[in-house]
CSV table of C-alpha atoms in Angstrom, one decimal:
chain,number,residue,atom,x,y,z
A,1,MET,CA,26.9,-28.3,-51.9
A,2,ASN,CA,24.5,-29.7,-54.5
A,3,ARG,CA,25.1,-33.0,-56.3
A,4,ASN,CA,26.4,-31.4,-59.6
A,5,ALA,CA,28.9,-29.3,-57.7
A,6,GLU,CA,30.1,-32.3,-55.8
A,7,LEU,CA,30.6,-34.3,-59.0
A,8,VAL,CA,32.4,-31.4,-60.8
A,9,ARG,CA,34.7,-30.8,-57.9
A,10,SER,CA,35.6,-34.4,-57.2
A,11,SER,CA,36.3,-35.1,-60.8
A,12,TYR,CA,38.3,-32.0,-61.2
A,13,VAL,CA,40.5,-32.9,-58.2
A,14,ALA,CA,41.1,-36.3,-59.8
A,15,ILE,CA,42.2,-34.8,-63.2
A,16,ALA,CA,43.9,-31.6,-61.9
A,17,PRO,CA,47.4,-33.2,-62.2
A,18,ARG,CA,46.8,-33.4,-65.9
A,19,LEU,CA,45.4,-29.8,-66.2
A,20,ASP,CA,48.1,-28.7,-68.7
A,21,LYS,CA,47.1,-31.5,-71.1
A,22,ILE,CA,43.5,-30.7,-70.7
A,23,ILE,CA,44.1,-27.0,-71.6
A,24,ALA,CA,46.3,-27.9,-74.5
A,25,ARG,CA,43.6,-30.3,-75.8
A,26,PHE,CA,40.9,-27.6,-75.3
A,27,TYR,CA,42.7,-25.1,-77.6
A,28,ALA,CA,43.5,-27.8,-80.1
A,29,VAL,CA,39.8,-28.8,-80.3
A,30,LEU,CA,38.7,-25.1,-80.3
A,31,PHE,CA,40.9,-24.0,-83.2
A,32,THR,CA,40.1,-27.1,-85.2
A,33,THR,CA,36.3,-26.9,-84.9
A,34,ALA,CA,36.2,-23.1,-85.1
A,35,PRO,CA,39.4,-21.8,-86.8
A,36,SER,CA,38.0,-18.3,-87.1
A,37,VAL,CA,38.3,-17.7,-83.3
A,38,ARG,CA,42.1,-18.2,-83.5
A,39,SER,CA,42.5,-14.5,-84.3
A,40,MET,CA,41.1,-13.7,-80.8
A,41,PHE,CA,44.2,-15.1,-79.2
A,42,PRO,CA,47.9,-14.2,-79.1
A,43,ILE,CA,50.4,-16.1,-81.2
A,44,ASN,CA,52.2,-17.2,-78.1
A,45,MET,CA,49.6,-19.0,-75.9
A,46,GLN,CA,51.6,-19.5,-72.8
A,47,SER,CA,50.1,-16.8,-70.7
A,48,GLN,CA,46.6,-17.5,-72.1
A,49,ARG,CA,46.9,-21.2,-71.0
A,50,GLY,CA,47.9,-20.1,-67.5
A,51,ARG,CA,45.0,-17.6,-67.3
A,52,LEU,CA,42.5,-20.3,-68.3
A,53,ALA,CA,43.9,-22.6,-65.6
A,54,ARG,CA,43.4,-19.9,-63.0
A,55,VAL,CA,39.8,-19.4,-64.1
A,56,LEU,CA,39.0,-23.1,-63.9
A,57,ASN,CA,40.6,-23.3,-60.4
A,58,HIS,CA,38.6,-20.4,-59.2
A,59,VAL,CA,35.3,-21.5,-60.6
A,60,VAL,CA,35.5,-25.0,-59.3
A,61,GLY,CA,36.7,-23.7,-55.9
A,62,ALA,CA,33.7,-21.3,-55.7
A,63,LEU,CA,30.9,-23.7,-56.8
A,64,ASP,CA,29.5,-23.7,-53.2
A,65,ARG,CA,29.7,-19.9,-53.0
A,66,PRO,CA,27.3,-18.5,-55.6
A,67,GLU,CA,27.6,-15.1,-54.0
A,68,ASP,CA,31.2,-15.0,-55.1
A,69,LEU,CA,31.0,-17.1,-58.3
A,70,ALA,CA,28.2,-15.2,-60.0
A,71,PRO,CA,29.9,-11.7,-59.8
A,72,PHE,CA,33.2,-13.3,-60.9
A,73,LEU,CA,31.6,-14.8,-64.0
A,74,ALA,CA,29.7,-11.6,-64.7
A,75,GLN,CA,32.9,-9.5,-64.7
A,76,LEU,CA,34.6,-12.2,-66.9
A,77,GLY,CA,31.7,-11.9,-69.4
A,78,ARG,CA,32.0,-8.1,-69.5
A,79,ASP,CA,35.7,-8.3,-69.9
A,80,HIS,CA,35.5,-10.8,-72.8
A,81,ARG,CA,33.7,-8.2,-74.9
A,82,LYS,CA,37.1,-6.7,-75.7
A,83,PHE,CA,37.9,-10.0,-77.6
A,84,ALA,CA,34.6,-9.6,-79.6
A,85,VAL,CA,33.2,-12.8,-77.9
A,86,ALA,CA,29.5,-13.1,-78.8
A,87,ASP,CA,26.7,-15.3,-77.7
A,88,GLU,CA,27.3,-17.8,-80.5
A,89,HIS,CA,30.9,-18.4,-79.3
A,90,TYR,CA,29.9,-19.9,-76.0
A,91,PRO,CA,28.6,-23.3,-77.3
A,92,VAL,CA,31.8,-23.7,-79.3
A,93,PHE,CA,33.9,-23.0,-76.2
A,94,GLY,CA,31.8,-25.4,-74.2
A,95,HIS,CA,32.1,-28.2,-76.7
A,96,ALA,CA,35.9,-27.8,-76.7
A,97,LEU,CA,36.1,-27.7,-72.9
A,98,LEU,CA,33.9,-30.8,-72.3
A,99,THR,CA,35.8,-32.7,-75.1
A,100,ALA,CA,39.1,-31.9,-73.4
A,101,LEU,CA,37.9,-32.9,-70.0
A,102,ALA,CA,36.5,-36.2,-71.2
A,103,SER,CA,39.7,-37.0,-73.1
A,104,GLU,CA,41.7,-36.9,-69.9
A,105,ALA,CA,39.1,-38.1,-67.4
A,106,GLY,CA,38.8,-41.6,-69.0
A,107,GLU,CA,36.6,-43.9,-67.0
A,108,LEU,CA,35.8,-41.1,-64.5
A,109,TRP,CA,33.8,-39.4,-67.3
A,110,THR,CA,30.5,-41.2,-66.5
A,111,GLU,CA,27.2,-39.9,-67.9
A,112,GLU,CA,26.4,-38.3,-64.5
A,113,VAL,CA,29.8,-36.5,-64.4
A,114,ALA,CA,29.4,-35.4,-68.0
A,115,ASN,CA,25.9,-34.0,-67.3
A,116,ALA,CA,27.2,-32.2,-64.2
A,117,TRP,CA,30.0,-30.5,-66.1
A,118,ALA,CA,27.6,-29.6,-69.0
A,119,GLN,CA,25.1,-27.9,-66.6
A,120,THR,CA,28.0,-26.1,-64.8
A,121,TYR,CA,29.3,-24.8,-68.0
A,122,GLN,CA,25.8,-23.7,-69.1
A,123,PHE,CA,25.5,-21.7,-65.9
A,124,MET,CA,28.9,-20.1,-66.6
A,125,ALA,CA,28.1,-19.3,-70.2
A,126,GLU,CA,24.6,-17.9,-69.4
A,127,THR,CA,26.0,-15.7,-66.6
A,128,MET,CA,28.8,-14.3,-68.7
A,129,ALA,CA,26.7,-13.7,-71.8
A,130,ALA,CA,23.9,-12.0,-69.8
A,131,ALA,CA,26.4,-9.7,-68.1
A,132,ALA,CA,28.0,-8.8,-71.5
A,133,ARG,CA,24.6,-8.1,-73.1
A,134,ALA,CA,23.6,-5.9,-70.2
A,135,GLU,CA,26.8,-3.8,-70.1
A,136,THR,CA,26.5,-0.3,-71.6
A,137,THR,CA,30.1,0.9,-71.3
A,138,PRO,CA,32.6,0.5,-74.1
A,139,ALA,CA,34.1,-2.9,-74.7
A,140,ASN,CA,37.5,-1.2,-74.5
A,141,TRP,CA,39.1,2.2,-74.2
A,142,VAL,CA,41.9,3.8,-76.2
A,143,GLY,CA,44.6,5.3,-74.0
A,144,GLU,CA,47.5,7.5,-74.9
A,145,ILE,CA,50.7,7.5,-72.9
A,146,ILE,CA,51.4,11.0,-71.7
A,147,GLU,CA,54.4,10.3,-69.5
A,148,HIS,CA,56.8,7.3,-69.0
A,149,ARG,CA,59.3,7.5,-66.2
A,150,ARG,CA,61.9,4.7,-65.6
A,151,LEU,CA,62.3,4.2,-61.9
A,152,ASP,CA,65.0,1.6,-62.1
A,153,ARG,CA,66.1,-1.1,-64.6
A,154,ASP,CA,63.0,-3.2,-64.2
A,155,VAL,CA,60.3,-0.7,-63.0
A,156,ALA,CA,58.6,2.2,-64.7
A,157,ALA,CA,55.8,4.6,-63.8
A,158,VAL,CA,53.4,5.2,-66.7
A,159,TRP,CA,50.6,7.8,-67.1
A,160,VAL,CA,47.9,7.0,-69.6
A,161,ARG,CA,44.9,9.2,-70.5
A,162,THR,CA,41.7,7.7,-71.9
A,163,GLU,CA,38.9,9.5,-73.6
A,164,PRO,CA,36.3,9.1,-72.2
A,165,PRO,CA,37.7,8.4,-68.7
A,166,LEU,CA,37.8,4.7,-67.9
A,167,PRO,CA,35.6,4.1,-64.8
A,168,TYR,CA,37.1,2.0,-62.0
A,169,ARG,CA,37.0,1.7,-58.2
A,170,PRO,CA,40.1,2.1,-56.1
A,171,GLY,CA,41.8,-1.3,-55.8
A,172,GLN,CA,40.4,-2.7,-59.1
A,173,TYR,CA,42.7,-3.7,-62.0
A,174,ILE,CA,42.5,-3.2,-65.7
A,175,SER,CA,43.8,-5.1,-68.7
A,176,VAL,CA,46.2,-3.5,-71.2
A,177,GLU,CA,47.1,-4.4,-74.8
A,178,THR,CA,50.1,-2.6,-76.3
A,179,ALA,CA,51.1,-2.1,-80.0
A,180,GLN,CA,54.4,-4.0,-79.3
A,181,ARG,CA,52.5,-7.1,-78.1
A,182,PRO,CA,49.2,-7.3,-80.0
A,183,ARG,CA,46.4,-9.6,-78.7
A,184,VAL,CA,48.4,-10.1,-75.4
A,185,TRP,CA,46.6,-8.6,-72.5
A,186,ARG,CA,48.3,-7.9,-69.1
A,187,TYR,CA,46.6,-6.8,-65.9
A,188,TYR,CA,47.7,-3.7,-64.0
A,189,THR,CA,46.2,-1.8,-61.1
A,190,PRO,CA,46.0,2.0,-61.1
A,191,THR,CA,47.9,3.6,-58.2
A,192,THR,CA,45.3,6.3,-57.5
A,193,ALA,CA,41.6,6.6,-57.2
A,194,PRO,CA,39.8,7.7,-60.5
A,195,ARG,CA,40.8,11.2,-61.6
A,196,PRO,CA,38.4,13.6,-63.4
A,197,ASP,CA,41.0,14.2,-66.2
A,198,GLY,CA,40.9,10.5,-67.2
A,199,ILE,CA,44.6,10.0,-66.4
A,200,ILE,CA,45.6,6.6,-65.0
A,201,GLU,CA,48.9,6.0,-63.3
A,202,LEU,CA,50.4,2.6,-63.4
A,203,LEU,CA,53.5,1.0,-61.7
A,204,VAL,CA,54.9,-1.6,-64.1
A,205,LYS,CA,57.6,-4.2,-63.3
A,206,ALA,CA,59.2,-6.0,-66.1
A,207,VAL,CA,58.8,-9.8,-65.6
A,208,GLY,CA,60.6,-12.4,-67.7
A,209,TYR,CA,61.6,-11.6,-71.3
A,210,GLY,CA,59.6,-10.8,-74.3
A,211,GLY,CA,56.4,-10.0,-72.4
A,212,VAL,CA,54.1,-7.0,-72.2
A,213,SER,CA,55.6,-5.7,-69.0
A,214,ARG,CA,59.2,-5.8,-70.3
A,215,ALA,CA,58.1,-4.0,-73.5
A,216,ILE,CA,56.3,-1.3,-71.5
A,217,VAL,CA,59.3,-0.7,-69.2
A,218,SER,CA,61.9,-0.7,-71.9
A,219,SER,CA,60.3,0.8,-75.0
A,220,ALA,CA,57.0,2.5,-74.3
A,221,ARG,CA,57.0,6.2,-75.0
A,222,PRO,CA,54.7,9.2,-74.8
A,223,GLY,CA,52.3,9.3,-77.7
A,224,ASP,CA,52.0,5.5,-77.8
A,225,THR,CA,48.4,4.3,-77.8
A,226,TRP,CA,47.0,1.3,-75.9
A,227,ARG,CA,43.8,-0.6,-75.6
A,228,LEU,CA,42.5,-0.9,-72.1
A,229,GLY,CA,39.8,-3.3,-70.9
A,230,PRO,CA,37.1,-2.6,-68.3
A,231,ALA,CA,37.9,-2.6,-64.6
A,232,LEU,CA,37.9,-5.9,-62.8
A,233,GLY,CA,38.3,-7.2,-59.3
A,234,ARG,CA,36.3,-7.2,-56.1
A,235,LEU,CA,38.9,-5.9,-53.6
A,236,PRO,CA,36.8,-2.7,-53.0
A,237,ASP,CA,33.9,-4.9,-51.9
A,238,GLN,CA,36.0,-6.8,-49.4
A,239,ILE,CA,37.2,-3.9,-47.2
A,240,SER,CA,35.4,-1.4,-45.0
A,241,PRO,CA,36.7,1.8,-43.5
A,242,ASP,CA,34.5,1.1,-40.5
A,243,ARG,CA,37.0,-1.6,-39.4
A,244,GLY,CA,40.7,-1.4,-38.7
A,245,LEU,CA,42.8,-2.4,-41.7
A,246,MET,CA,46.2,-4.0,-42.2
A,247,LEU,CA,47.4,-3.6,-45.8
A,248,ILE,CA,50.3,-5.7,-47.0
A,249,GLY,CA,52.0,-4.9,-50.3
A,250,GLY,CA,55.0,-6.5,-51.9
A,251,GLY,CA,56.9,-4.7,-54.7
A,252,THR,CA,54.6,-3.2,-57.3
A,253,GLY,CA,51.7,-5.1,-55.5
A,254,VAL,CA,51.5,-1.9,-53.5
A,255,ALA,CA,49.5,-0.3,-56.4
A,256,PRO,CA,46.0,-1.2,-55.2
A,257,ILE,CA,46.9,-0.3,-51.7
A,258,GLN,CA,47.9,3.2,-52.9
A,259,ALA,CA,44.7,3.5,-54.8
A,260,ILE,CA,42.6,2.4,-51.9
A,261,LEU,CA,44.3,4.8,-49.5
A,262,HIS,CA,44.0,7.6,-52.0
A,263,GLY,CA,40.2,6.9,-52.3
A,264,MET,CA,39.8,6.9,-48.5
A,265,GLU,CA,41.7,10.2,-48.3
A,266,THR,CA,39.8,12.0,-51.1
A,267,ALA,CA,36.3,10.6,-50.7
A,268,GLY,CA,36.1,9.8,-47.0
A,269,PRO,CA,34.9,9.1,-44.5
A,270,ALA,CA,38.2,8.6,-42.7
A,271,PRO,CA,38.8,5.0,-41.7
A,272,ARG,CA,39.3,4.0,-38.1
A,273,ASN,CA,42.9,3.1,-38.3
A,274,VAL,CA,45.1,1.7,-41.1
A,275,ILE,CA,48.6,0.2,-41.0
A,276,VAL,CA,50.6,-0.5,-44.2
A,277,TYR,CA,53.4,-3.0,-44.5
A,278,TYR,CA,55.3,-2.3,-47.7
A,279,GLY,CA,58.1,-4.6,-48.6
A,280,ALA,CA,60.8,-5.0,-51.3
A,281,ARG,CA,64.2,-6.7,-51.5
A,282,ARG,CA,66.2,-3.4,-51.5
A,283,TRP,CA,65.6,0.1,-50.0
A,284,GLU,CA,65.8,1.7,-53.5
A,285,SER,CA,63.0,-0.6,-54.7
A,286,LEU,CA,60.5,1.0,-52.4
A,287,HIS,CA,59.3,3.3,-55.2
A,288,ALA,CA,56.0,4.2,-53.6
A,289,LEU,CA,57.3,4.9,-50.1
A,290,ASP,CA,57.5,8.7,-50.5
A,291,ASN,CA,53.9,8.8,-51.6
A,292,LEU,CA,52.7,6.6,-48.8
A,293,ARG,CA,54.6,8.6,-46.2
A,294,SER,CA,53.2,11.8,-47.6
A,295,MET,CA,49.7,10.4,-47.1
A,296,SER,CA,50.6,9.3,-43.6
A,297,TYR,CA,51.8,12.8,-42.7
A,298,ARG,CA,48.4,14.2,-43.8
A,299,ASN,CA,46.2,11.6,-42.2
A,300,ARG,CA,46.5,10.6,-38.5
A,301,TRP,CA,44.7,7.3,-39.2
A,302,LEU,CA,47.5,6.0,-41.4
A,303,ASP,CA,50.8,4.4,-40.4
A,304,VAL,CA,53.4,3.0,-42.9
A,305,VAL,CA,56.0,0.4,-42.1
A,306,PRO,CA,58.7,-0.1,-44.8
A,307,VAL,CA,60.4,-3.5,-44.9
A,308,VAL,CA,63.5,-4.6,-46.9
A,309,GLU,CA,65.3,-7.9,-47.0
A,310,GLU,CA,68.8,-6.5,-47.6
A,311,PRO,CA,70.2,-4.1,-44.9
A,312,PRO,CA,69.7,-0.5,-46.2
A,313,PRO,CA,72.4,2.3,-46.2
A,314,ALA,CA,70.4,4.2,-43.7
A,315,THR,CA,68.5,3.3,-40.6
A,316,GLY,CA,64.7,3.4,-40.6
A,317,PRO,CA,63.1,0.4,-42.3
A,318,GLU,CA,62.5,-3.0,-40.8
A,319,VAL,CA,64.9,-5.6,-42.2
A,320,GLY,CA,63.8,-9.2,-43.0
A,321,ARG,CA,61.2,-11.0,-45.0
A,322,LEU,CA,57.9,-9.1,-45.1
A,323,ILE,CA,55.8,-11.8,-43.6
A,324,ASP,CA,58.4,-12.4,-40.8
A,325,VAL,CA,58.3,-8.8,-39.8
A,326,ILE,CA,54.5,-8.8,-39.8
A,327,ILE,CA,54.4,-11.9,-37.6
A,328,ARG,CA,56.9,-10.4,-35.3
A,329,HIS,CA,54.8,-7.2,-34.9
A,330,ARG,CA,51.4,-9.1,-34.7
A,331,THR,CA,49.4,-5.9,-35.3
A,332,TRP,CA,46.4,-7.7,-36.9
A,333,ALA,CA,44.1,-7.8,-33.8
A,334,ASP,CA,40.7,-6.2,-34.6
A,335,ARG,CA,41.8,-5.6,-38.2
A,336,ASP,CA,40.9,-6.9,-41.6
A,337,VAL,CA,43.9,-7.8,-43.6
A,338,LEU,CA,44.4,-7.1,-47.4
A,339,VAL,CA,47.3,-8.8,-49.2
A,340,SER,CA,48.6,-7.7,-52.6
A,341,GLY,CA,51.5,-9.0,-54.6
A,342,SER,CA,52.7,-11.7,-56.9
A,343,PRO,CA,51.0,-15.1,-56.8
A,344,ALA,CA,54.0,-16.6,-54.9
A,345,MET,CA,53.9,-13.7,-52.4
A,346,LEU,CA,50.1,-14.2,-51.9
A,347,ARG,CA,50.5,-17.9,-51.2
A,348,ALA,CA,53.3,-17.4,-48.7
A,349,THR,CA,51.7,-14.5,-46.9
A,350,VAL,CA,48.2,-15.9,-46.7
A,351,GLY,CA,49.5,-19.3,-45.6
A,352,ALA,CA,51.6,-17.9,-42.9
A,353,LEU,CA,48.7,-15.7,-41.5
A,354,LEU,CA,46.4,-18.7,-41.4
A,355,THR,CA,49.1,-20.7,-39.6
A,356,GLU,CA,49.3,-17.9,-37.0
A,357,GLY,CA,45.6,-18.3,-36.4
A,358,LEU,CA,44.1,-15.4,-38.4
A,359,PRO,CA,40.7,-16.5,-39.6
A,360,LEU,CA,40.4,-16.8,-43.4
A,361,GLU,CA,37.3,-14.5,-43.5
A,362,ARG,CA,39.5,-11.6,-42.3
A,363,ILE,CA,42.1,-12.1,-45.0
A,364,HIS,CA,41.3,-10.5,-48.4
A,365,TYR,CA,43.2,-10.7,-51.7
A,366,ASP,CA,42.4,-10.9,-55.3
A,367,PRO,CA,42.9,-14.6,-56.4
A,368,PHE,CA,43.0,-13.8,-60.1
A,369,VAL,CA,46.3,-12.1,-60.7
A,370,ASP,CA,49.0,-12.6,-63.4
A,371,ASP,CA,52.2,-14.4,-62.8
């Protein structure tokens, strides 16, 4: 790791306990010095603040891995086109960020640390802006809901058609803005590989109250129009059908797993062997199980293990916590492992697998997911 990266990381670790204050200060400075950018952001900034925190955590953690950092920043730059972010905005954002960091760092903010952060931000801004300028696809797509099906109180399946079709790779996620929650973007992963008719199928779970997901589940209707951002995420680059795979999906986190399997089934070549562990609290919450089982019946390389925490009315699934069942089975030998679910599920599952001795380089997940 070079000297600048060391200084950025060590200073960030020292001020990380005050990250909430830093982010609040960042937006205060930003909106004071450039009030015109306020319209780019939602009225309620809670989710936006959390997203910025995850970006900072990921960037600082990847400073010694340029092969991961540069593609992440490039996709971030392409995604920010949907907010109408232009080259002239980056110096404004940088001034606000460095001011916020300095205000909380105190005596730690030496000239050397300040220069290291300034150079790091310059690299971030240049990478993002260059990727945005080079992109030729639309900044966003307009999609129309053609079907909305309530699966239970808190989960709905939604089919959206975009024109032209929104390109993505199986396992990538897309951002959605609805008319009910303007300027609030939420990430969802299509459950299938891209279709020629431009229809995207999403599995949406309502989380909390007043958010985008709750509005989609409760009040979205056919005919509604959305804005959708470009595809993001590098899960497709982290897996190979040449190796055995263990795919772990919790709740609606099974969506990228469905898409990856669908892509393998339709595009080929057939993978060596794949086992899917699909978990939920209750049997009736395994909404994707019929689809997964149908794929397993058609493909000898695929095996599906449903897991529920509460005893079901019929025999069949494993009972217990998803990670406990996986550890009991210990089927990860000679397999790469992909984990998909909520941030809490990711932390618990990845941590348990590492404790069991599975090397980190064989565990794959997308670190940038919404709470």
